[in-house]
Short mmCIF file of C-alpha atoms and ligand atoms in Angstrom, two decimals:
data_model
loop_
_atom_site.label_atom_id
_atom_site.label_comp_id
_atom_site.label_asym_id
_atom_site.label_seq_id
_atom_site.Cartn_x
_atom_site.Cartn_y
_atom_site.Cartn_z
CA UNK A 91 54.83 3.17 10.08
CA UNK A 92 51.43 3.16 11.35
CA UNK A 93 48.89 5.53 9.68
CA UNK A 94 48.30 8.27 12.39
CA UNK A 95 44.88 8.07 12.70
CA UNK A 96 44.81 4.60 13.54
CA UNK A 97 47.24 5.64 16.02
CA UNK A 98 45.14 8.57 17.85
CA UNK A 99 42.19 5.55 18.32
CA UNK A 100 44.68 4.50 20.75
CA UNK A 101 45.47 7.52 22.29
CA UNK A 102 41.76 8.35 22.53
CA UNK A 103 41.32 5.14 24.53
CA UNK A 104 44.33 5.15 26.88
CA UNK A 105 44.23 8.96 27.88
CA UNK A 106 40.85 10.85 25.85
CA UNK A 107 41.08 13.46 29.12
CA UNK A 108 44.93 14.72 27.95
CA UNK A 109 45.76 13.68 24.52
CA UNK A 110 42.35 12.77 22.93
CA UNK A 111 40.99 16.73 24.10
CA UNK A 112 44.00 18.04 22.42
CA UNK A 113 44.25 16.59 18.84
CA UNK A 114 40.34 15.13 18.54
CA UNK A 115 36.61 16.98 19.02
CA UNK A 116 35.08 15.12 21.69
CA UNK A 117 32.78 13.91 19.25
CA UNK A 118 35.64 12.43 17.56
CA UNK A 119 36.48 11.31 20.58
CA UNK A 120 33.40 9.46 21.75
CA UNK A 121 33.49 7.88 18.00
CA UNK A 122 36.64 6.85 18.49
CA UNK A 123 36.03 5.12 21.84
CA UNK A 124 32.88 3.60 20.91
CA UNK A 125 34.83 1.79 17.90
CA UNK A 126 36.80 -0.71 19.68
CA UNK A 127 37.21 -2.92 17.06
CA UNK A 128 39.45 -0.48 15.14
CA UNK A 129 41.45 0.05 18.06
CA UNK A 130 44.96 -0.55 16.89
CA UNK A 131 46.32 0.16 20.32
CA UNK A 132 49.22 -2.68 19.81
CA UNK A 133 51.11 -1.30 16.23
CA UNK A 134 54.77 -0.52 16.39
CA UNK A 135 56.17 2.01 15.01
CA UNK A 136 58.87 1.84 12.29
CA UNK A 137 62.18 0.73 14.01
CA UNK A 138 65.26 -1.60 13.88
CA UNK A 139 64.06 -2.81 17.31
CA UNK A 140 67.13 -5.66 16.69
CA UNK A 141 69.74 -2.95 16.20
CA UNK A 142 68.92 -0.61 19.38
CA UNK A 143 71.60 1.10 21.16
CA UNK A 144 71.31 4.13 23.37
CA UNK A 145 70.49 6.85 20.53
CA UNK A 146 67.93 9.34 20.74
CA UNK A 147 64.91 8.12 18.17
CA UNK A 148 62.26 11.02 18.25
CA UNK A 149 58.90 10.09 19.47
CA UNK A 150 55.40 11.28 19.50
CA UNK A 151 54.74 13.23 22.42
CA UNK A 152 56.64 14.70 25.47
CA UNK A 153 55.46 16.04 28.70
CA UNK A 154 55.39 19.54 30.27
CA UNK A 155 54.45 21.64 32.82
CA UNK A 156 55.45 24.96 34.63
CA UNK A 157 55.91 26.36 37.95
CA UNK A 158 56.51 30.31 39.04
CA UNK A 159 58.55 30.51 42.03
CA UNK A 160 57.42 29.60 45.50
CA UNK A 161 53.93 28.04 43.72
CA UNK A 162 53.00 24.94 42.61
CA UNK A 163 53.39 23.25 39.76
CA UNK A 164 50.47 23.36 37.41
CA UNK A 165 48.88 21.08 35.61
CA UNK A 166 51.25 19.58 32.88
CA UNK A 167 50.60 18.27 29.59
CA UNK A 168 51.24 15.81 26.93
CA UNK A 169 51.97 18.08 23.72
CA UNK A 170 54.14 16.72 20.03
CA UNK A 171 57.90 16.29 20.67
CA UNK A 172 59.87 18.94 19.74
CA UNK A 173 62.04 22.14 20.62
CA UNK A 174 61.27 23.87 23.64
CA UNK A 175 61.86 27.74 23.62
CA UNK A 176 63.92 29.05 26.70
CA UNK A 177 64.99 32.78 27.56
CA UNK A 178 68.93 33.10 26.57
CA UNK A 179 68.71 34.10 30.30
CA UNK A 180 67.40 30.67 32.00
CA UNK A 181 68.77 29.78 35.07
CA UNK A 182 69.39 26.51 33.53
CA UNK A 183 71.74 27.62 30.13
CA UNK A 184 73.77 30.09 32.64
CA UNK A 185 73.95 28.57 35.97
CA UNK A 186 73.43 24.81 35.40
CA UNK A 187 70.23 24.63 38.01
CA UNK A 188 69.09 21.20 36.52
CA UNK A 189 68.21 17.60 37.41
CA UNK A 190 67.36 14.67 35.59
CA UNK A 191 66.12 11.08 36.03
CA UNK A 192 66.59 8.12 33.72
CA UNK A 193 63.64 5.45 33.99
CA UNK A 194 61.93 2.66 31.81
CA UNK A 195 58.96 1.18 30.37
CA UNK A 196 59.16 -2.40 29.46
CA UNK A 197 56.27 -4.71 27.04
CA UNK A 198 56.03 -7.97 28.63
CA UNK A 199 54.97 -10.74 26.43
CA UNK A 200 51.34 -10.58 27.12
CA UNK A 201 51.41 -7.10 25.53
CA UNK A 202 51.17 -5.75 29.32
CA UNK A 203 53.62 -2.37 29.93
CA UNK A 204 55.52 -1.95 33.55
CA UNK A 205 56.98 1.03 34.66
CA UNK A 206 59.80 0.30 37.55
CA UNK A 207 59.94 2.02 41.11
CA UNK A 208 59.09 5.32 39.25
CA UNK A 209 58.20 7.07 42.75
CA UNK A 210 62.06 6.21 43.67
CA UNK A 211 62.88 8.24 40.60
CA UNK A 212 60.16 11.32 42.02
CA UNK A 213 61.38 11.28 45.54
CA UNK A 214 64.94 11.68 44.40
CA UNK A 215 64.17 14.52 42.06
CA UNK A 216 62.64 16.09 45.10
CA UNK A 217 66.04 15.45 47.15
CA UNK A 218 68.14 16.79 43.99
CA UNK A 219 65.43 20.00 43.81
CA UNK A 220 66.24 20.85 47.32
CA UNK A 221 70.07 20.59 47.05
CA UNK A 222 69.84 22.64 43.94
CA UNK A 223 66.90 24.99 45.05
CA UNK A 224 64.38 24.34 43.00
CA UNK A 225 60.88 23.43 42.99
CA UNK A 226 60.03 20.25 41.96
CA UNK A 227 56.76 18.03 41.05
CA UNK A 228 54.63 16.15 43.44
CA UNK A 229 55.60 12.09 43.80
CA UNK A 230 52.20 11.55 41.71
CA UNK A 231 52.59 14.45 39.32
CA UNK A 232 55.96 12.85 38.77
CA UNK A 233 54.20 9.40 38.06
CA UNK A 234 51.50 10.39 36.22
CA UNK A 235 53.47 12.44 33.54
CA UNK A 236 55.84 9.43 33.12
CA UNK A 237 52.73 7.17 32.52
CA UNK A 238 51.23 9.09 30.03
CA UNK A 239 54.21 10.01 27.82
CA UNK A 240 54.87 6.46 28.05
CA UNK A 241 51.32 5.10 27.02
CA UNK A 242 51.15 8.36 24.63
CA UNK A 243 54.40 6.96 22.75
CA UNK A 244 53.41 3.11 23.59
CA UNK A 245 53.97 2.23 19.95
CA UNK A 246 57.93 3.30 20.47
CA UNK A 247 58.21 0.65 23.43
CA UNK A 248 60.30 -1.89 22.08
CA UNK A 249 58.71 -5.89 21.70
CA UNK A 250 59.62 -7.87 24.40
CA UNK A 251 63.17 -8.38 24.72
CA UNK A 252 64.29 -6.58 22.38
CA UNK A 253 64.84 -3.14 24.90
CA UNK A 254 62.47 -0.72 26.32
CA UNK A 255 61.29 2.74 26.10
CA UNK A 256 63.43 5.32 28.32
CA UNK A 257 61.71 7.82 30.17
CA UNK A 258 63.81 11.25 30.55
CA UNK A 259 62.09 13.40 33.52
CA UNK A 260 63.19 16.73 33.25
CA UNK A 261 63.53 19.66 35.86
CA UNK A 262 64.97 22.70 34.85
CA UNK A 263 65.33 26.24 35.50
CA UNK A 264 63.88 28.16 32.70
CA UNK A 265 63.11 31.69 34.46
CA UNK A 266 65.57 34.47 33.47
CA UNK A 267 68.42 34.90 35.48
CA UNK A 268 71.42 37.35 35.41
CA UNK A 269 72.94 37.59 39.10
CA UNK A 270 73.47 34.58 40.58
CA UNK A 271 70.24 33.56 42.48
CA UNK A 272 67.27 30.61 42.14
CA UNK A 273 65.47 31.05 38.56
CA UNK A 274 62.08 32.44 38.88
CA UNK A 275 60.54 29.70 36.92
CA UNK A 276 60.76 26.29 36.65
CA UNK A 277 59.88 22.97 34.13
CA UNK A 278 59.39 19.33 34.33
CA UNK A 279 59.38 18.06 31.06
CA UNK A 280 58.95 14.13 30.60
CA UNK A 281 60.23 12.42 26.65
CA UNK A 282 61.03 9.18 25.48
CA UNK A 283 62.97 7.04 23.41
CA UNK A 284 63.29 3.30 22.64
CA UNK A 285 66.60 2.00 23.80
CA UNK A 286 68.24 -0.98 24.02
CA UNK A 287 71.86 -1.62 25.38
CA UNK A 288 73.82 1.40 26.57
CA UNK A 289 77.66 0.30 25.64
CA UNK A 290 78.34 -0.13 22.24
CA UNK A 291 79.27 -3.91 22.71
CA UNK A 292 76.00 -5.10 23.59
CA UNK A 293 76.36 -7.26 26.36
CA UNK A 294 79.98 -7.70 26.08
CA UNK A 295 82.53 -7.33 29.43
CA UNK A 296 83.30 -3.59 30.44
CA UNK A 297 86.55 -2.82 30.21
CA UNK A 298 87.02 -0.01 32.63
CA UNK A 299 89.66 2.46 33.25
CA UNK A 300 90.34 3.93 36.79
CA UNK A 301 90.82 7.41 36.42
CA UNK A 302 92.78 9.24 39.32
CA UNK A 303 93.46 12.80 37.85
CA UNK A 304 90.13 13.77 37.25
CA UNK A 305 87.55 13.25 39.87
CA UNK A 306 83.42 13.14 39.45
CA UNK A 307 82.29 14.37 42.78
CA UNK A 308 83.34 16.14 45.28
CA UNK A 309 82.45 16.24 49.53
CA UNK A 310 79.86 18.67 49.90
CA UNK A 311 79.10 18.83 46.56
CA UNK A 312 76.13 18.06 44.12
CA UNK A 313 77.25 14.45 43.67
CA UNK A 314 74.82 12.36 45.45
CA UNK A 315 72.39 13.95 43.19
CA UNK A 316 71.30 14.09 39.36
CA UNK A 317 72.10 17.59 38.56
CA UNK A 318 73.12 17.94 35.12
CA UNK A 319 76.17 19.63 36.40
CA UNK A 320 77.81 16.47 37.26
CA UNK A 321 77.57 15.11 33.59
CA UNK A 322 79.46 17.04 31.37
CA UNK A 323 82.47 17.44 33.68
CA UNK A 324 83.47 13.68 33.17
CA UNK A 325 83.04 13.70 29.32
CA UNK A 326 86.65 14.86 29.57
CA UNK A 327 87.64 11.27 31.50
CA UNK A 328 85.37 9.20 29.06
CA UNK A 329 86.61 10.85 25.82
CA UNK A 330 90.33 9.97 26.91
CA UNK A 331 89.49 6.25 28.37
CA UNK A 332 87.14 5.80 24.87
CA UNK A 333 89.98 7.10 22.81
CA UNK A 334 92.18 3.95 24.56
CA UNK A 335 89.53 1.14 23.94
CA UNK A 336 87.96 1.63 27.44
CA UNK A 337 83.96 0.96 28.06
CA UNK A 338 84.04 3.78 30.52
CA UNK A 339 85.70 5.33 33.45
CA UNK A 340 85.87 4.70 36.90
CA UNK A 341 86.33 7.28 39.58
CA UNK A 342 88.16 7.46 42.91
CA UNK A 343 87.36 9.72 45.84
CA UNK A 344 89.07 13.06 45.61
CA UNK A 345 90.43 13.40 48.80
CA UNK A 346 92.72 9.92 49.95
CA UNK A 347 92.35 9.10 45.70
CA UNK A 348 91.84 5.62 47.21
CA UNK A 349 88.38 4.87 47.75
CA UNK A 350 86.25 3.22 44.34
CA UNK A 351 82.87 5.64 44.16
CA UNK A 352 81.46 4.94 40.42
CA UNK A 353 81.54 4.68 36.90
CA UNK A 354 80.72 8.03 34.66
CA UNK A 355 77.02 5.91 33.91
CA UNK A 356 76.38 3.54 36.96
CA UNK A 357 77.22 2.81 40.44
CA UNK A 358 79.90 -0.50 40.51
CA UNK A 359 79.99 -3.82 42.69
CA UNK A 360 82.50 -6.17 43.68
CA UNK A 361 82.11 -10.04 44.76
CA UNK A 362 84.64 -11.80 47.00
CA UNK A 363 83.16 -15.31 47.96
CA UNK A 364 79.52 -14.60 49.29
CA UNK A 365 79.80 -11.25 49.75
CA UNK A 366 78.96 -8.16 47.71
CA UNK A 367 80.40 -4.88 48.10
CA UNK A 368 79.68 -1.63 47.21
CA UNK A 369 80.86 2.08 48.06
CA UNK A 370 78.59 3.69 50.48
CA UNK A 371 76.68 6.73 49.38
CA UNK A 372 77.89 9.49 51.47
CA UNK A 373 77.29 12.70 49.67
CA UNK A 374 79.77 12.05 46.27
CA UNK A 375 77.89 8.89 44.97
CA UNK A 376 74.67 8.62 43.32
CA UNK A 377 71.93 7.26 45.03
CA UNK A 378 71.07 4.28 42.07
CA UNK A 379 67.84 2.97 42.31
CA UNK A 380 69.00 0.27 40.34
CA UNK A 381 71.74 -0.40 42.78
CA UNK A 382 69.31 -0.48 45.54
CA UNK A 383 67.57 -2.94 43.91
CA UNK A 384 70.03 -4.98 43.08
CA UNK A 385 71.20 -4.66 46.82
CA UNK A 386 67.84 -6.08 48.15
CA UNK A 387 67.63 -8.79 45.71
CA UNK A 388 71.03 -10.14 46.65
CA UNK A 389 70.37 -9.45 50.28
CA UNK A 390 67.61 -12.16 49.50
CA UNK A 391 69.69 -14.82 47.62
CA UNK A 392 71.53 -14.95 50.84
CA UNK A 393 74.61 -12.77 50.02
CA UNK A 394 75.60 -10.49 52.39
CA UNK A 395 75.76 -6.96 50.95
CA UNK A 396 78.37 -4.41 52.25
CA UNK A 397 77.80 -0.61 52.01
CA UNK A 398 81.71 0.44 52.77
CA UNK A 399 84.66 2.14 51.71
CA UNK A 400 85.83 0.35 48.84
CA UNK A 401 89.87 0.72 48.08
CA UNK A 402 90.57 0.65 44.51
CA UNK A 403 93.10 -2.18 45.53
CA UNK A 404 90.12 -4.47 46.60
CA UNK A 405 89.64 -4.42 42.84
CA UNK A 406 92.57 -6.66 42.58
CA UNK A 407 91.41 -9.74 45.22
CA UNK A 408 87.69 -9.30 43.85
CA UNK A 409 86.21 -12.59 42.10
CA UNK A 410 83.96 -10.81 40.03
CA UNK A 411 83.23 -6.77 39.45
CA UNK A 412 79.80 -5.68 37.33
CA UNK A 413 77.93 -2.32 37.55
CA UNK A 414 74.38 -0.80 37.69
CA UNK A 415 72.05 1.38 36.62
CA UNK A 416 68.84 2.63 34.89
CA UNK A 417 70.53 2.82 31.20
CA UNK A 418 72.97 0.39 32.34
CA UNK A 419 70.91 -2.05 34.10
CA UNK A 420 73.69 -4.96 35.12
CA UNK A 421 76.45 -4.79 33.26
CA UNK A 422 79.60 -7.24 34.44
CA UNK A 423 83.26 -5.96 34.07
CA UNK A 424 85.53 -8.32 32.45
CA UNK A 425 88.38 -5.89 33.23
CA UNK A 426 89.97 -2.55 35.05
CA UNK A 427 93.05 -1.18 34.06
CA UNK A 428 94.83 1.05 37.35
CA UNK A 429 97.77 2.84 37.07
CA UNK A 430 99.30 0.77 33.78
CA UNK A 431 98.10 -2.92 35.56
CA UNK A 432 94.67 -4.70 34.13
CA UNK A 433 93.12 -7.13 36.37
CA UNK A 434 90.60 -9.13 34.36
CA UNK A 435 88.03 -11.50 35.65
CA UNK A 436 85.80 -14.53 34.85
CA UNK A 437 82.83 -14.26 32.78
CA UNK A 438 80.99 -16.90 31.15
CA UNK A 439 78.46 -18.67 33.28
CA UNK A 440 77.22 -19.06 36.70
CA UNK A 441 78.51 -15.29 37.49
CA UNK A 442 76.95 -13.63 40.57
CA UNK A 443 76.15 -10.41 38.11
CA UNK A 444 74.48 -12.56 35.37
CA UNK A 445 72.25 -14.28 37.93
CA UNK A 446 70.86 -10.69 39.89
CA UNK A 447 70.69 -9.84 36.04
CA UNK A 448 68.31 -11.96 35.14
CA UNK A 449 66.08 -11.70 38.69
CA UNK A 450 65.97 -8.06 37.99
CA UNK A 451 65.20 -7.91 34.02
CA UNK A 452 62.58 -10.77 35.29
CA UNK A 453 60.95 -8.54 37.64
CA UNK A 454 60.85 -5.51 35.55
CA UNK A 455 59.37 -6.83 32.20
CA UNK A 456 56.77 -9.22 34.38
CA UNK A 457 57.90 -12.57 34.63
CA UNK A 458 59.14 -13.19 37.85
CA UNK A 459 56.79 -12.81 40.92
CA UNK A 460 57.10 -9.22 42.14
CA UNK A 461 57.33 -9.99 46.01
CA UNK A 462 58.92 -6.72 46.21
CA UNK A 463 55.98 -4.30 44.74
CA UNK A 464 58.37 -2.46 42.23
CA UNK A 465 56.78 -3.13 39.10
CA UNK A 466 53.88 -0.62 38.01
CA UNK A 467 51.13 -1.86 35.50
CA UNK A 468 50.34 1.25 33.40
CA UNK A 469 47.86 -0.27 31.23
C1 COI B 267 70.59 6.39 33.72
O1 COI B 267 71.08 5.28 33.97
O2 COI B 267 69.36 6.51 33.57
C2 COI B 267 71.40 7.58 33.64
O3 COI B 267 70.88 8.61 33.88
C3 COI B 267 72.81 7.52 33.22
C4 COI B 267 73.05 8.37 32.01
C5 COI B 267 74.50 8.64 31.89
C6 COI B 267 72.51 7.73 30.77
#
């Protein structure tokens, strides 16, 4: 581990206005600055980066800031990682009002750190804050508290590919609440931690079971956004499917229980010949950022990309299934099991999934040509 000292030179440099005011005396500061040849900017801290998975490691610093109802949200800031204190009465621990986003910063090999469409993650915390009532963070407040707790914790941001640092954006109710009404207060918090692949296999095949008692979303519901509320409710599904071997769980539409929607992590695709497929987002689905990605890039490789109805019997004809997301990013399915019959499919090379993979991992950690203007330089 780095000795933190040596550390704070590089906080003083990347962000002396938030972090550097807080834990240095702007003489301090101005020293620091002023000795750029001590700047240790590029340590690591002390981690298995080769043995990542999708744990929480603590990092240094998280980011916060509050809003009373009806006002503004103030000025945030970058303060240590640790517990936050909430009234037993927050609208958030009784009622659920909560959203969260899922994005990542990635080290290319020239040292360089990206951010990816993080103003897709802000505008659909904004969507999610009006379904659930709550007030939510300007598109650059959103931005700027994801760069700084990612430069803040920039020694946690895994070498190049080896995984990334994940961002967690936070908005929550924390106001007291006893009837059942909008809290009267609200926070966006922003913390991190280095992850590499979500499944416990690595990159290995999902297998993936196609649940059709319990159901994710609902018409009219809270589905289409990241509320919190629609998390827990599967861990049900996934516990069972886990407990059978399964990578995770795939849902189907609660009213015809015929129509694919998506996995308990990620949204889900299916190839037949040159064309993709995917269930259209109509309320129950989550909008995936990473699926809309993945939709353009395909769209450019000449595939033609179908936002549909998916029946869950497609799955059977499909050449080729793989899924999508943030945490995820493209993840191919080597099988689904539905109602007691597994359809597997081929993996190996030349797969459709492996090749929008690699476009998209290209993009993000800077080494393929950004045509599309997704990638963020933070440094
Ligand atoms: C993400 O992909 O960022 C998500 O939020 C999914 C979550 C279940 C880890």
């Amino acid at each position: 581990m780095i000795h933190r000292s040596l550390y704070l030179r590089g906080l003083a440099k990347a962000s002396l206005s938030k972090v550097g005011a807080r834990c240095l005396t702007a003489q301090a500061a101005t020293a620091l600055r002023d000795s750029e040849p001590m700047f240790r900017y590029e340590e690591y801290a002390d981690v298995d980066w080769n043995n990542l998975g999708f744990g929480l490691t603590r990092t240094d610093y998280m980011y916060m800031a509050k809003c009373s109802e009806n006002n503004a949200f103030q000025h945030g800031r970058l303060s240590d990682y640790g517990n936050v204190e909430l009234s037993p009465a927050a609208g958030v621990l009784n009622y659920g009002q909560g959203l969260f986003e899922g994005t990542k910063a990635y080290r290319g090999d020239d040292g360089r750190i990206f951010l990816f469409r993080p103003e897709q993650n802000a505008i659909r915390m904004q969507i999610g804050a009006e379904r659930m009532c709550m007030q939510s963070p300007s598109v650059q407040q959103f931005v700027d508290a994801v760069k700084q707790t990612a430069l803040a914790n920039k020694r946690w941001i895994p070498p190049p590919g080896k995984g990334s640092l994940y961002l967690r954006p936070l908005l929550i109710g924390t106001g007291p609440i006893l009837g059942l009404s909008p809290a009267p207060e609200y926070t966006f918090l922003v913390y991190a931690s280095p992850v590499g692949n979500y499944f416990k296999d690595g990159m290995a095949p999902l297998n993936l079971y196609v649940e059709d008692e319990f159901h994710r979303a609902t018409r009219g519901g809270a589905g289409g956004v990241k509320s919190i509320s629609n998390y827990a409710p599967v861990l049900k599904a996934i516990s069972k499917a886990k407990g059978q071997g399964f990578s995770d769980v795939l849902y189907l539409d609660s009213v015809h229980k015929k129509y694919i929607e998506e996995v308990s992590s990620c949204n889900i695709f299916l190839v037949k010949g040159n064309v993709i497929s995917t269930p259209e987002t109509v309320g129950t689905i989550l909008e995936g950022i990473t699926r809309k990605s993945i939709i353009d890039i395909a769209r450019d490789y000449g595939y033609k990309v179908e936002e549909r109805p998916v029946a869950v019997d497609e799955l059977l004809r499909a050449d080729e299934v793989f899924t999508t997301g943030t945490a995820v990013s493209v993840a191919t399915v080597g099988s689904i099991t539905y109602k007691g019959q597994r359809v597997e499919y081929k993996i190996g090379d030349g797969l459709v999934s492996q090749k929008l993979y690699k476009t998209l991992v290209g993009i993000q950690v800077g080494k393929i040509e950004d045509k599309y203007n997704w990638v963020v330089d933070i440094n």
